[in-house]
Amino acid sequence: MRVPFRSNFQGLSSRLAPIDWLRVVEKLLLGLLTVQCARLIWALLTPVGSFGPWEGRQAQFPNFAARQALFSSFDPFYRAGPQQPANGGVVTSLALTVYGIRLNEGSGLGSAIIAGPDGVQNSFAVGDEILPGVLLKAVAFDHVTIDRGGAEEQIFLDQSQPAPAAAPGEGGAVPAPAGGIDNPTADGLKRDIGFAPRMQNGRITGLFLTARGPTFQNAGFQPGDVITQVDGQPVGSPSDLQALQGKIMPGARISLAVERGAGLSTINLTLQGQ
């Protein structure tokens, strides 16, 4: 017996119910929400375990003996060891001595009083040639840097002489040491003191003094002194040196303003005869 094709198709379609997609999506969302709630509850109830404690690391303080050993070996001013050259440089082997440094904090430039192998002191600005092939490259508060054939070397400030005592009160000139000044002779000054002009920016700004005998110290001078005024007149030309040399005679009284480091000293001389 043969069943018509149309009747079979109608029977199959009557057995398949239509799909409600809205309800399917609703059930999927409810299932996802249930999973997320379960994960949240698990995260809240599960102990930290291997992740460690919640609080941060606590500072560990060494005992008194350990702290004392630590700070006894620490020297912020590097007094315990030899002074190291700045910026990893080397100390020069040239026979140069730095007696004074002028540092311009605004421009970063400056000048220095440097004595060569002959002991004569001169003032050099940054960029000047100190010796053939040796240039003053930079200055700092306690040393200078020179360029020697392309290599940087350092010369540290000569601190072998003790600094003069400051004058009491505010400001003013630093007086010469009392009790140590004798009345020198005119011949002794001419024989035991050397004079050399100090050049700055192409002009003379003072006279360097060089010790050649005992009269230098007896008159109250110290290494590195620079005469800036003679009897109240500033030194600014070669004729001032000639005028000073002309005043050095028996019975003369000379008042000198001397630049000594960062201070100013006044030395009054009464010259004796032979």
GROMACS .gro file of C-alpha atoms in nm, residues 149-253:
model
  105
  149GLY     CA    1   9.778   6.704   2.454
  150GLY     CA    2   9.409   6.604   2.454
  151ALA     CA    3   9.424   6.428   2.794
  152GLU     CA    4   9.254   6.579   3.099
  153GLU     CA    5   9.460   6.607   3.417
  154GLN     CA    6   9.391   6.769   3.755
  155ILE     CA    7   9.592   7.001   3.979
  156PHE     CA    8   9.462   7.043   4.333
  157LEU     CA    9   9.483   7.365   4.532
  158ASP     CA   10   9.797   7.397   4.740
  159GLN     CA   11   9.678   7.379   5.102
  160SER     CA   12  10.016   7.328   5.264
  161GLN     CA   13  10.004   7.681   5.412
  162PRO     CA   14   9.755   7.742   5.695
  163ALA     CA   15   9.477   7.989   5.620
  164PRO     CA   16   9.505   8.330   5.788
  165ALA     CA   17   9.278   8.395   6.087
  166ALA     CA   18   8.964   8.591   6.009
  167ALA     CA   19   8.928   8.942   6.146
  168PRO     CA   20   8.681   8.987   6.433
  169GLY     CA   21   8.353   9.156   6.352
  170GLU     CA   22   8.159   9.162   6.030
  171GLY     CA   23   8.337   9.219   5.699
  172GLY     CA   24   8.641   9.441   5.671
  173ALA     CA   25   8.995   9.356   5.576
  174VAL     CA   26   9.190   9.070   5.727
  175PRO     CA   27   9.481   9.219   5.920
  176ALA     CA   28   9.832   9.090   5.880
  177PRO     CA   29   9.955   8.860   6.159
  178ALA     CA   30  10.054   9.066   6.459
  179GLY     CA   31  10.385   9.024   6.631
  180GLY     CA   32  10.553   8.863   6.331
  181ILE     CA   33  10.628   9.174   6.123
  182ASP     CA   34  10.962   9.346   6.149
  183ASN     CA   35  11.054   9.676   5.993
  184PRO     CA   36  11.236   9.555   5.683
  185THR     CA   37  11.511   9.735   5.503
  186ALA     CA   38  11.471   9.874   5.154
  187ASP     CA   39  11.755   9.657   5.026
  188GLY     CA   40  11.597   9.351   5.186
  189LEU     CA   41  11.266   9.409   5.008
  190LYS     CA   42  11.434   9.454   4.672
  191ARG     CA   43  11.648   9.146   4.726
  192ASP     CA   44  11.402   8.899   4.885
  193ILE     CA   45  11.072   8.980   4.711
  194GLY     CA   46  10.991   8.923   4.346
  195PHE     CA   47  10.714   9.114   4.169
  196ALA     CA   48  10.519   8.989   3.865
  197PRO     CA   49  10.207   9.143   3.709
  198ARG     CA   50   9.876   8.956   3.731
  199MET     CA   51   9.692   8.965   3.398
  200GLN     CA   52   9.313   8.932   3.376
  201ASN     CA   53   9.123   8.990   3.052
  202GLY     CA   54   9.430   9.145   2.897
  203ARG     CA   55   9.501   9.401   3.170
  204ILE     CA   56   9.705   9.418   3.489
  205THR     CA   57   9.499   9.379   3.808
  206GLY     CA   58   9.771   9.328   4.067
  207LEU     CA   59  10.127   9.224   4.145
  208PHE     CA   60  10.216   8.866   4.239
  209LEU     CA   61  10.471   8.835   4.517
  210THR     CA   62  10.739   8.565   4.515
  211ALA     CA   63  10.956   8.477   4.814
  212ARG     CA   64  11.329   8.496   4.750
  213GLY     CA   65  11.456   8.539   5.103
  214PRO     CA   66  11.365   8.585   5.471
  215THR     CA   67  11.253   8.947   5.431
  216PHE     CA   68  10.943   8.821   5.247
  217GLN     CA   69  10.798   8.656   5.559
  218ASN     CA   70  10.940   8.912   5.802
  219ALA     CA   71  10.752   9.187   5.620
  220GLY     CA   72  10.422   9.000   5.675
  221PHE     CA   73  10.373   8.851   5.329
  222GLN     CA   74  10.255   8.497   5.258
  223PRO     CA   75  10.284   8.276   4.946
  224GLY     CA   76  10.009   8.360   4.699
  225ASP     CA   77   9.972   8.726   4.809
  226VAL     CA   78   9.878   8.974   4.537
  227ILE     CA   79   9.924   9.350   4.583
  228THR     CA   80   9.613   9.527   4.452
  229GLN     CA   81   9.669   9.879   4.590
  230VAL     CA   82   9.973  10.090   4.679
  231ASP     CA   83   9.902  10.382   4.914
  232GLY     CA   84   9.533  10.363   4.821
  233GLN     CA   85   9.594  10.363   4.445
  234PRO     CA   86   9.488  10.050   4.252
  235VAL     CA   87   9.749   9.862   4.052
  236GLY     CA   88   9.649   9.867   3.686
  237SER     CA   89   9.954   9.931   3.464
  238PRO     CA   90  10.328   9.852   3.439
  239SER     CA   91  10.401  10.204   3.565
  240ASP     CA   92  10.248  10.110   3.902
  241LEU     CA   93  10.519   9.846   3.946
  242GLN     CA   94  10.784  10.105   3.866
  243ALA     CA   95  10.623  10.350   4.110
  244LEU     CA   96  10.626  10.087   4.387
  245GLN     CA   97  10.990  10.005   4.324
  246GLY     CA   98  11.068  10.376   4.334
  247LYS     CA   99  10.904  10.407   4.678
  248ILE     CA  100  11.120  10.133   4.826
  249MET     CA  101  11.387  10.346   4.989
  250PRO     CA  102  11.515  10.394   5.346
  251GLY     CA  103  11.269  10.578   5.571
  252ALA     CA  104  10.971  10.533   5.335
  253ARG     CA  105  10.626  10.439   5.467
   0.00000   0.00000   0.00000
